[in-house]
Amino acid sequence: MTEYSSEKEAVDALSASYNNIRREIGQVIIGQDEVVKSVLISIFSNGHCLLVGVPGLAKTLLVQTVAQVLDMSYNRIQFTPDLMPSDIIGSEILGEDRSFKFIPGPVFSNIILADEINRTPPKTQAALLEAMQEKIVTVGGREHVLPKPFFVLATQNPIEQEGTYPLPEAQLDRFMFNVFLTYPSFAEELQVVKNTTANRNVKLNKILDASQIVYFQQLVRNIPIADNVLEYAVSLVAKTRPNTAAATDDVNKFLNWGAGPRASQYLVLGAKCHAAITGKYSPDIEDVQAVAEPILRHRIVRNYKAEAEGISTEMLIRKLF
């Protein structure tokens, strides 16, 4: 682990590492720049990321590519309707000495790809709740600590598709970012088809290991933030809560409920990380706004009036700026 002489030098190293990772990922993933940025910010902020999009937009490939560039253990869990909680967290078996022995599940890894997380029933989805928040798993009354760092990068098909189960609000709130993937542009799709229909082998370099990621996570938390930026982040979240003093007219009219305190925490952490990767040593209001949409979109719930009038969650968030 490299020692840095000052916090500014460490922030510069974080920014350089981020750009190197982006460059490596760009050899495989064409376009999707904002999506890649959100995934990497969630990793450096010690958060989890939910990627939402129709099949075929390279959600799984993106997570696999990130895992290749980061020198850490990686497991993929394919969520299916018959998946059981023990298939994720592990279970106890009776050994030859007539005592129970814990066999760890695939969740015991640095990076977890929860593929098509909304294709399994809520009982199994809930198995990830404790792991995502507490970074531990409890089996048979005993706690088992997960490795550090620990990320869940989940993919989800749109809930309108057949055979999907909406994620509970409690689980959605565990994800720092809810990122929507859109169709590529014509030029991007042309490049994708060109690369994937020819014999093209890409060798990716390892950029960071587990200890470096943990170091940068601590660095992000230590980045100073001005009081006015902190107050802006908290007030932005407070404005999303209908029938409160801070709520705007649009919020009272179109929302059933707003975001909780975890949104404020993630806005501040996300703003700090966004500032660092762009070469700044302290975040400003623009950094808060840059991460606000994917942090807030899954934490506020529209009412029937908003749906009837075609008012999207993103429109309401932008109005709060």
mmCIF file of C-alpha atoms in Angstrom:
data_model
loop_
_atom_site.group_PDB
_atom_site.id
_atom_site.type_symbol
_atom_site.label_atom_id
_atom_site.label_comp_id
_atom_site.label_asym_id
_atom_site.label_seq_id
_atom_site.Cartn_x
_atom_site.Cartn_y
_atom_site.Cartn_z
ATOM 1 C CA MET A 1 0.000 0.000 0.000
ATOM 2 C CA THR A 2 1.516 3.323 -1.084
ATOM 3 C CA GLU A 3 1.918 5.967 1.600
ATOM 4 C CA TYR A 4 0.986 9.523 0.622
ATOM 5 C CA SER A 5 2.664 12.558 2.135
ATOM 6 C CA SER A 6 -0.546 14.606 2.280
ATOM 7 C CA GLU A 7 -4.274 14.278 1.847
ATOM 8 C CA LYS A 8 -4.088 16.314 -1.347
ATOM 9 C CA GLU A 9 -1.597 13.861 -2.801
ATOM 10 C CA ALA A 10 -3.912 10.994 -1.808
ATOM 11 C CA VAL A 11 -6.875 12.706 -3.502
ATOM 12 C CA ASP A 12 -4.770 13.139 -6.643
ATOM 13 C CA ALA A 13 -3.949 9.420 -6.491
ATOM 14 C CA LEU A 14 -7.655 8.576 -6.166
ATOM 15 C CA SER A 15 -8.468 10.735 -9.187
ATOM 16 C CA ALA A 16 -5.678 9.111 -11.218
ATOM 17 C CA SER A 17 -6.798 5.607 -10.198
ATOM 18 C CA TYR A 18 -10.375 6.434 -11.159
ATOM 19 C CA ASN A 19 -9.288 7.596 -14.607
ATOM 20 C CA ASN A 20 -7.153 4.472 -15.077
ATOM 21 C CA ILE A 21 -10.094 2.250 -14.147
ATOM 22 C CA ARG A 22 -12.371 4.143 -16.535
ATOM 23 C CA ARG A 23 -9.810 3.690 -19.299
ATOM 24 C CA GLU A 24 -9.578 -0.067 -18.731
ATOM 25 C CA ILE A 25 -13.361 -0.494 -18.559
ATOM 26 C CA GLY A 26 -13.713 1.563 -21.750
ATOM 27 C CA GLN A 27 -11.895 -1.175 -23.656
ATOM 28 C CA VAL A 28 -14.887 -3.452 -23.076
ATOM 29 C CA ILE A 29 -17.855 -1.183 -22.312
ATOM 30 C CA ILE A 30 -18.725 1.275 -25.079
ATOM 31 C CA GLY A 31 -20.506 4.429 -23.888
ATOM 32 C CA GLN A 32 -22.458 4.331 -20.600
ATOM 33 C CA ASP A 33 -20.024 6.894 -19.123
ATOM 34 C CA GLU A 34 -22.397 8.122 -16.422
ATOM 35 C CA VAL A 35 -23.281 4.558 -15.455
ATOM 36 C CA VAL A 36 -19.619 3.617 -15.048
ATOM 37 C CA LYS A 37 -19.020 6.774 -13.023
ATOM 38 C CA SER A 38 -21.906 5.943 -10.658
ATOM 39 C CA VAL A 39 -20.664 2.372 -10.137
ATOM 40 C CA LEU A 40 -17.152 3.558 -9.284
ATOM 41 C CA ILE A 41 -18.396 6.317 -6.976
ATOM 42 C CA SER A 42 -20.495 3.769 -5.093
ATOM 43 C CA ILE A 43 -17.423 1.542 -4.681
ATOM 44 C CA PHE A 44 -15.183 4.358 -3.415
ATOM 45 C CA SER A 45 -18.019 5.526 -1.101
ATOM 46 C CA ASN A 46 -18.501 2.018 0.360
ATOM 47 C CA GLY A 47 -22.021 1.810 -1.061
ATOM 48 C CA HIS A 48 -23.996 -0.573 -3.259
ATOM 49 C CA CYS A 49 -25.319 0.044 -6.757
ATOM 50 C CA LEU A 50 -28.487 -1.122 -8.524
ATOM 51 C CA LEU A 51 -28.404 -1.164 -12.335
ATOM 52 C CA VAL A 52 -31.819 -1.122 -14.000
ATOM 53 C CA GLY A 53 -32.404 -1.742 -17.689
ATOM 54 C CA VAL A 54 -33.882 -4.080 -20.262
ATOM 55 C CA PRO A 55 -31.904 -7.218 -21.192
ATOM 56 C CA GLY A 56 -28.961 -6.790 -23.533
ATOM 57 C CA LEU A 57 -27.571 -3.458 -22.285
ATOM 58 C CA ALA A 58 -24.371 -5.011 -20.848
ATOM 59 C CA LYS A 59 -25.330 -4.660 -17.181
ATOM 60 C CA THR A 60 -23.769 -7.993 -16.250
ATOM 61 C CA LEU A 61 -20.752 -7.419 -18.494
ATOM 62 C CA LEU A 62 -20.111 -4.066 -16.822
ATOM 63 C CA VAL A 63 -20.005 -5.599 -13.344
ATOM 64 C CA GLN A 64 -17.792 -8.461 -14.531
ATOM 65 C CA THR A 65 -15.430 -5.959 -16.157
ATOM 66 C CA VAL A 66 -15.222 -3.891 -12.954
ATOM 67 C CA ALA A 67 -14.378 -7.068 -11.044
ATOM 68 C CA GLN A 68 -11.582 -7.872 -13.515
ATOM 69 C CA VAL A 69 -10.031 -4.411 -13.186
ATOM 70 C CA LEU A 70 -10.127 -4.504 -9.360
ATOM 71 C CA ASP A 71 -7.904 -7.212 -7.893
ATOM 72 C CA MET A 72 -10.496 -8.621 -5.479
ATOM 73 C CA SER A 73 -12.558 -11.767 -4.998
ATOM 74 C CA TYR A 74 -15.755 -11.878 -7.038
ATOM 75 C CA ASN A 75 -18.885 -14.034 -7.106
ATOM 76 C CA ARG A 76 -21.933 -13.958 -9.321
ATOM 77 C CA ILE A 77 -25.321 -15.004 -7.918
ATOM 78 C CA GLN A 78 -27.987 -15.657 -10.529
ATOM 79 C CA PHE A 79 -31.314 -14.854 -8.880
ATOM 80 C CA THR A 80 -34.106 -17.239 -9.893
ATOM 81 C CA PRO A 81 -37.628 -17.900 -8.553
ATOM 82 C CA ASP A 82 -36.455 -21.055 -6.724
ATOM 83 C CA LEU A 83 -33.342 -19.535 -5.112
ATOM 84 C CA MET A 84 -33.281 -19.969 -1.314
ATOM 85 C CA PRO A 85 -31.658 -17.670 1.293
ATOM 86 C CA SER A 86 -29.164 -20.418 2.206
ATOM 87 C CA ASP A 87 -28.037 -20.467 -1.430
ATOM 88 C CA ILE A 88 -26.779 -16.906 -0.874
ATOM 89 C CA ILE A 89 -25.498 -16.656 2.703
ATOM 90 C CA GLY A 90 -24.549 -20.285 3.322
ATOM 91 C CA SER A 91 -25.779 -22.891 5.793
ATOM 92 C CA GLU A 92 -24.732 -25.173 8.629
ATOM 93 C CA ILE A 93 -24.182 -28.873 8.022
ATOM 94 C CA LEU A 94 -23.641 -31.719 10.460
ATOM 95 C CA GLY A 95 -20.006 -32.817 10.331
ATOM 96 C CA GLU A 96 -18.440 -36.181 10.951
ATOM 97 C CA ASP A 97 -17.762 -35.200 14.577
ATOM 98 C CA ARG A 98 -21.531 -34.657 15.082
ATOM 99 C CA SER A 99 -21.070 -30.875 15.384
ATOM 100 C CA PHE A 100 -22.460 -28.255 13.056
ATOM 101 C CA LYS A 101 -20.084 -26.581 10.627
ATOM 102 C CA PHE A 102 -20.831 -23.383 8.718
ATOM 103 C CA ILE A 103 -20.334 -23.567 4.961
ATOM 104 C CA PRO A 104 -20.070 -19.979 3.589
ATOM 105 C CA GLY A 105 -22.269 -19.039 0.634
ATOM 106 C CA PRO A 106 -21.237 -16.980 -2.395
ATOM 107 C CA VAL A 107 -21.962 -13.739 -0.504
ATOM 108 C CA PHE A 108 -18.557 -14.160 1.181
ATOM 109 C CA SER A 109 -16.636 -12.224 -1.446
ATOM 110 C CA ASN A 110 -15.478 -8.644 -2.059
ATOM 111 C CA ILE A 111 -17.685 -8.016 -5.089
ATOM 112 C CA ILE A 112 -21.097 -9.642 -5.451
ATOM 113 C CA LEU A 113 -22.985 -9.527 -8.724
ATOM 114 C CA ALA A 114 -26.637 -10.035 -7.811
ATOM 115 C CA ASP A 115 -27.823 -10.771 -11.326
ATOM 116 C CA GLU A 116 -31.526 -10.096 -12.028
ATOM 117 C CA ILE A 117 -32.160 -9.542 -8.339
ATOM 118 C CA ASN A 118 -35.880 -8.940 -8.878
ATOM 119 C CA ARG A 119 -36.488 -12.386 -10.379
ATOM 120 C CA THR A 120 -36.450 -14.034 -6.945
ATOM 121 C CA PRO A 121 -39.179 -13.793 -4.252
ATOM 122 C CA PRO A 122 -38.908 -11.254 -1.391
ATOM 123 C CA LYS A 123 -37.863 -13.928 1.139
ATOM 124 C CA THR A 124 -34.636 -14.527 -0.748
ATOM 125 C CA GLN A 125 -34.134 -10.857 -1.593
ATOM 126 C CA ALA A 126 -34.253 -10.147 2.146
ATOM 127 C CA ALA A 127 -31.299 -12.486 2.709
ATOM 128 C CA LEU A 128 -29.073 -9.713 1.368
ATOM 129 C CA LEU A 129 -30.437 -7.013 3.712
ATOM 130 C CA GLU A 130 -28.232 -7.752 6.724
ATOM 131 C CA ALA A 131 -25.211 -8.408 4.541
ATOM 132 C CA MET A 132 -25.570 -5.097 2.691
ATOM 133 C CA GLN A 133 -26.113 -2.943 5.775
ATOM 134 C CA GLU A 134 -24.202 -4.620 8.597
ATOM 135 C CA LYS A 135 -21.560 -6.421 6.481
ATOM 136 C CA ILE A 136 -22.225 -9.565 8.527
ATOM 137 C CA VAL A 137 -24.297 -12.736 8.103
ATOM 138 C CA THR A 138 -26.083 -14.471 10.976
ATOM 139 C CA VAL A 139 -26.605 -18.228 10.671
ATOM 140 C CA GLY A 140 -27.570 -20.504 13.550
ATOM 141 C CA GLY A 141 -27.333 -17.615 16.003
ATOM 142 C CA ARG A 142 -23.705 -16.899 15.082
ATOM 143 C CA GLU A 143 -22.389 -13.840 13.280
ATOM 144 C CA HIS A 144 -19.991 -14.274 10.380
ATOM 145 C CA VAL A 145 -18.125 -11.163 9.207
ATOM 146 C CA LEU A 146 -17.958 -10.510 5.472
ATOM 147 C CA PRO A 147 -14.628 -9.613 3.827
ATOM 148 C CA LYS A 148 -13.603 -5.967 3.397
ATOM 149 C CA PRO A 149 -14.369 -4.237 1.156
ATOM 150 C CA PHE A 150 -17.823 -5.606 0.330
ATOM 151 C CA PHE A 151 -20.041 -4.389 -2.526
ATOM 152 C CA VAL A 152 -23.289 -5.590 -3.984
ATOM 153 C CA LEU A 153 -23.654 -4.576 -7.619
ATOM 154 C CA ALA A 154 -27.132 -5.730 -8.589
ATOM 155 C CA THR A 155 -28.860 -5.808 -11.955
ATOM 156 C CA GLN A 156 -32.613 -5.531 -12.299
ATOM 157 C CA ASN A 157 -35.022 -5.849 -15.186
ATOM 158 C CA PRO A 158 -37.830 -3.267 -15.404
ATOM 159 C CA ILE A 159 -40.610 -4.353 -13.025
ATOM 160 C CA GLU A 160 -43.135 -4.278 -15.847
ATOM 161 C CA GLN A 161 -41.491 -7.369 -17.346
ATOM 162 C CA GLU A 162 -42.868 -10.855 -16.823
ATOM 163 C CA GLY A 163 -41.695 -12.885 -13.828
ATOM 164 C CA THR A 164 -40.330 -10.044 -11.701
ATOM 165 C CA TYR A 165 -40.866 -9.184 -8.023
ATOM 166 C CA PRO A 166 -40.560 -5.523 -6.994
ATOM 167 C CA LEU A 167 -37.777 -4.954 -4.457
ATOM 168 C CA PRO A 168 -39.055 -3.956 -0.983
ATOM 169 C CA GLU A 169 -38.464 -0.315 -0.057
ATOM 170 C CA ALA A 170 -36.207 -1.407 2.831
ATOM 171 C CA GLN A 171 -33.907 -3.179 0.402
ATOM 172 C CA LEU A 172 -33.992 -0.434 -2.205
ATOM 173 C CA ASP A 173 -32.854 2.000 0.492
ATOM 174 C CA ARG A 174 -29.699 -0.091 1.021
ATOM 175 C CA PHE A 175 -28.515 0.796 -2.470
ATOM 176 C CA MET A 176 -26.596 4.041 -2.697
ATOM 177 C CA PHE A 177 -27.384 4.465 -6.400
ATOM 178 C CA ASN A 178 -30.252 3.383 -8.603
ATOM 179 C CA VAL A 179 -28.841 3.773 -12.103
ATOM 180 C CA PHE A 180 -30.940 3.531 -15.265
ATOM 181 C CA LEU A 181 -29.276 2.172 -18.405
ATOM 182 C CA THR A 182 -30.595 3.487 -21.703
ATOM 183 C CA TYR A 183 -30.167 2.230 -25.261
ATOM 184 C CA PRO A 184 -26.828 3.145 -26.873
ATOM 185 C CA SER A 185 -26.567 5.752 -29.601
ATOM 186 C CA PHE A 186 -26.239 4.572 -33.213
ATOM 187 C CA ALA A 187 -22.477 5.149 -33.232
ATOM 188 C CA GLU A 188 -22.032 3.340 -29.894
ATOM 189 C CA GLU A 189 -24.135 0.372 -30.998
ATOM 190 C CA LEU A 190 -22.152 0.209 -34.244
ATOM 191 C CA GLN A 191 -18.937 -0.039 -32.211
ATOM 192 C CA VAL A 192 -20.455 -2.643 -29.863
ATOM 193 C CA VAL A 193 -21.525 -4.865 -32.769
ATOM 194 C CA LYS A 194 -18.141 -4.441 -34.449
ATOM 195 C CA ASN A 195 -16.267 -5.470 -31.292
ATOM 196 C CA THR A 196 -18.496 -8.390 -30.345
ATOM 197 C CA THR A 197 -18.794 -10.045 -33.751
ATOM 198 C CA ALA A 198 -15.062 -10.436 -34.356
ATOM 199 C CA ASN A 199 -12.253 -12.355 -32.680
ATOM 200 C CA ARG A 200 -11.158 -9.656 -30.258
ATOM 201 C CA ASN A 201 -9.427 -10.563 -27.001
ATOM 202 C CA VAL A 202 -8.953 -7.723 -24.534
ATOM 203 C CA LYS A 203 -6.512 -8.141 -21.645
ATOM 204 C CA LEU A 204 -7.459 -5.879 -18.752
ATOM 205 C CA ASN A 205 -4.898 -4.637 -16.231
ATOM 206 C CA LYS A 206 -5.524 -4.790 -12.480
ATOM 207 C CA ILE A 207 -5.598 -1.232 -11.160
ATOM 208 C CA LEU A 208 -6.417 -1.454 -7.420
ATOM 209 C CA ASP A 209 -6.515 -4.198 -4.805
ATOM 210 C CA ALA A 210 -8.686 -4.598 -1.694
ATOM 211 C CA SER A 211 -6.373 -2.705 0.683
ATOM 212 C CA GLN A 212 -6.155 0.270 -1.684
ATOM 213 C CA ILE A 213 -9.951 0.387 -2.056
ATOM 214 C CA VAL A 214 -10.369 0.386 1.746
ATOM 215 C CA TYR A 215 -7.798 3.185 2.017
ATOM 216 C CA PHE A 216 -9.601 5.329 -0.564
ATOM 217 C CA GLN A 217 -12.941 4.672 1.165
ATOM 218 C CA GLN A 218 -11.494 6.135 4.368
ATOM 219 C CA LEU A 219 -9.980 9.009 2.392
ATOM 220 C CA VAL A 220 -13.399 9.917 0.931
ATOM 221 C CA ARG A 221 -14.877 10.095 4.436
ATOM 222 C CA ASN A 222 -12.023 12.361 5.583
ATOM 223 C CA ILE A 223 -12.489 14.895 2.779
ATOM 224 C CA PRO A 224 -13.666 18.190 4.338
ATOM 225 C CA ILE A 225 -17.009 19.661 3.348
ATOM 226 C CA ALA A 226 -18.211 23.232 3.878
ATOM 227 C CA ASP A 227 -21.198 23.790 6.154
ATOM 228 C CA ASN A 228 -23.261 25.401 3.397
ATOM 229 C CA VAL A 229 -22.772 22.357 1.123
ATOM 230 C CA LEU A 230 -23.676 20.001 3.977
ATOM 231 C CA GLU A 231 -26.792 22.052 4.723
ATOM 232 C CA TYR A 232 -27.718 22.064 1.032
ATOM 233 C CA ALA A 233 -27.566 18.253 0.867
ATOM 234 C CA VAL A 234 -29.722 17.809 3.968
ATOM 235 C CA SER A 235 -32.223 20.477 2.888
ATOM 236 C CA LEU A 236 -32.493 18.859 -0.554
ATOM 237 C CA VAL A 237 -33.579 15.604 1.091
ATOM 238 C CA ALA A 238 -35.899 17.415 3.510
ATOM 239 C CA LYS A 239 -37.690 19.035 0.565
ATOM 240 C CA THR A 240 -38.721 15.587 -0.726
ATOM 241 C CA ARG A 241 -40.879 14.873 2.343
ATOM 242 C CA PRO A 242 -44.528 15.836 1.725
ATOM 243 C CA ASN A 243 -46.540 17.724 4.345
ATOM 244 C CA THR A 244 -43.466 19.045 6.130
ATOM 245 C CA ALA A 245 -42.251 22.621 6.521
ATOM 246 C CA ALA A 246 -39.518 22.192 3.877
ATOM 247 C CA ALA A 247 -41.733 20.517 1.254
ATOM 248 C CA THR A 248 -42.403 22.352 -2.008
ATOM 249 C CA ASP A 249 -45.843 22.609 -3.612
ATOM 250 C CA ASP A 250 -44.900 20.009 -6.235
ATOM 251 C CA VAL A 251 -43.756 17.574 -3.546
ATOM 252 C CA ASN A 252 -47.010 17.952 -1.613
ATOM 253 C CA LYS A 253 -48.979 17.514 -4.813
ATOM 254 C CA PHE A 254 -47.157 14.585 -6.425
ATOM 255 C CA LEU A 255 -45.388 12.500 -3.737
ATOM 256 C CA ASN A 256 -46.672 9.974 -1.217
ATOM 257 C CA TRP A 257 -43.467 10.036 0.818
ATOM 258 C CA GLY A 258 -39.907 11.227 0.537
ATOM 259 C CA ALA A 259 -36.344 10.152 1.274
ATOM 260 C CA GLY A 260 -34.963 9.249 4.687
ATOM 261 C CA PRO A 261 -31.721 10.223 6.443
ATOM 262 C CA ARG A 262 -29.710 7.586 4.557
ATOM 263 C CA ALA A 263 -30.236 9.693 1.430
ATOM 264 C CA SER A 264 -28.563 12.673 3.143
ATOM 265 C CA GLN A 265 -25.618 10.504 4.178
ATOM 266 C CA TYR A 266 -25.158 9.160 0.662
ATOM 267 C CA LEU A 267 -25.513 12.634 -0.890
ATOM 268 C CA VAL A 268 -22.628 13.900 1.242
ATOM 269 C CA LEU A 269 -20.431 10.839 0.637
ATOM 270 C CA GLY A 270 -21.255 10.840 -3.074
ATOM 271 C CA ALA A 271 -20.480 14.559 -3.363
ATOM 272 C CA LYS A 272 -17.138 14.081 -1.604
ATOM 273 C CA CYS A 273 -16.192 11.225 -3.923
ATOM 274 C CA HIS A 274 -17.417 13.071 -7.028
ATOM 275 C CA ALA A 275 -15.243 16.036 -6.061
ATOM 276 C CA ALA A 276 -12.202 13.817 -5.482
ATOM 277 C CA ILE A 277 -12.395 11.946 -8.795
ATOM 278 C CA THR A 278 -12.688 15.268 -10.637
ATOM 279 C CA GLY A 279 -9.566 16.623 -8.944
ATOM 280 C CA LYS A 280 -11.185 18.815 -6.286
ATOM 281 C CA TYR A 281 -10.211 18.693 -2.612
ATOM 282 C CA SER A 282 -13.629 19.643 -1.242
ATOM 283 C CA PRO A 283 -17.125 19.263 -2.709
ATOM 284 C CA ASP A 284 -19.430 22.100 -3.687
ATOM 285 C CA ILE A 285 -23.152 22.273 -4.425
ATOM 286 C CA GLU A 286 -22.604 21.137 -8.033
ATOM 287 C CA ASP A 287 -21.104 17.876 -6.726
ATOM 288 C CA VAL A 288 -24.220 17.270 -4.624
ATOM 289 C CA GLN A 289 -26.433 17.877 -7.640
ATOM 290 C CA ALA A 290 -24.278 15.576 -9.802
ATOM 291 C CA VAL A 291 -25.100 12.553 -7.620
ATOM 292 C CA ALA A 292 -28.581 13.532 -6.425
ATOM 293 C CA GLU A 293 -30.700 11.923 -9.131
ATOM 294 C CA PRO A 294 -29.525 8.287 -8.824
ATOM 295 C CA ILE A 295 -29.482 8.616 -5.024
ATOM 296 C CA LEU A 296 -33.002 10.028 -4.660
ATOM 297 C CA ARG A 297 -34.961 8.372 -7.483
ATOM 298 C CA HIS A 298 -35.588 5.100 -5.616
ATOM 299 C CA ARG A 299 -36.244 6.775 -2.280
ATOM 300 C CA ILE A 300 -39.214 8.953 -3.208
ATOM 301 C CA VAL A 301 -42.583 7.528 -4.180
ATOM 302 C CA ARG A 302 -44.957 9.268 -6.576
ATOM 303 C CA ASN A 303 -48.704 9.244 -6.040
ATOM 304 C CA TYR A 304 -51.434 8.438 -8.516
ATOM 305 C CA LYS A 305 -51.775 12.101 -9.549
ATOM 306 C CA ALA A 306 -48.125 12.257 -10.642
ATOM 307 C CA GLU A 307 -48.476 9.081 -12.699
ATOM 308 C CA ALA A 308 -51.704 10.317 -14.287
ATOM 309 C CA GLU A 309 -50.105 13.633 -15.286
ATOM 310 C CA GLY A 310 -46.882 12.037 -16.519
ATOM 311 C CA ILE A 311 -44.704 13.665 -13.852
ATOM 312 C CA SER A 312 -41.582 11.530 -13.510
ATOM 313 C CA THR A 313 -39.424 11.147 -10.416
ATOM 314 C CA GLU A 314 -36.504 12.726 -12.272
ATOM 315 C CA MET A 315 -38.570 15.808 -13.146
ATOM 316 C CA LEU A 316 -39.443 16.323 -9.493
ATOM 317 C CA ILE A 317 -35.829 15.926 -8.361
ATOM 318 C CA ARG A 318 -34.554 18.442 -10.926
ATOM 319 C CA LYS A 319 -37.161 20.971 -9.792
ATOM 320 C CA LEU A 320 -35.737 20.747 -6.259
ATOM 321 C CA PHE A 321 -32.374 22.079 -7.509
#
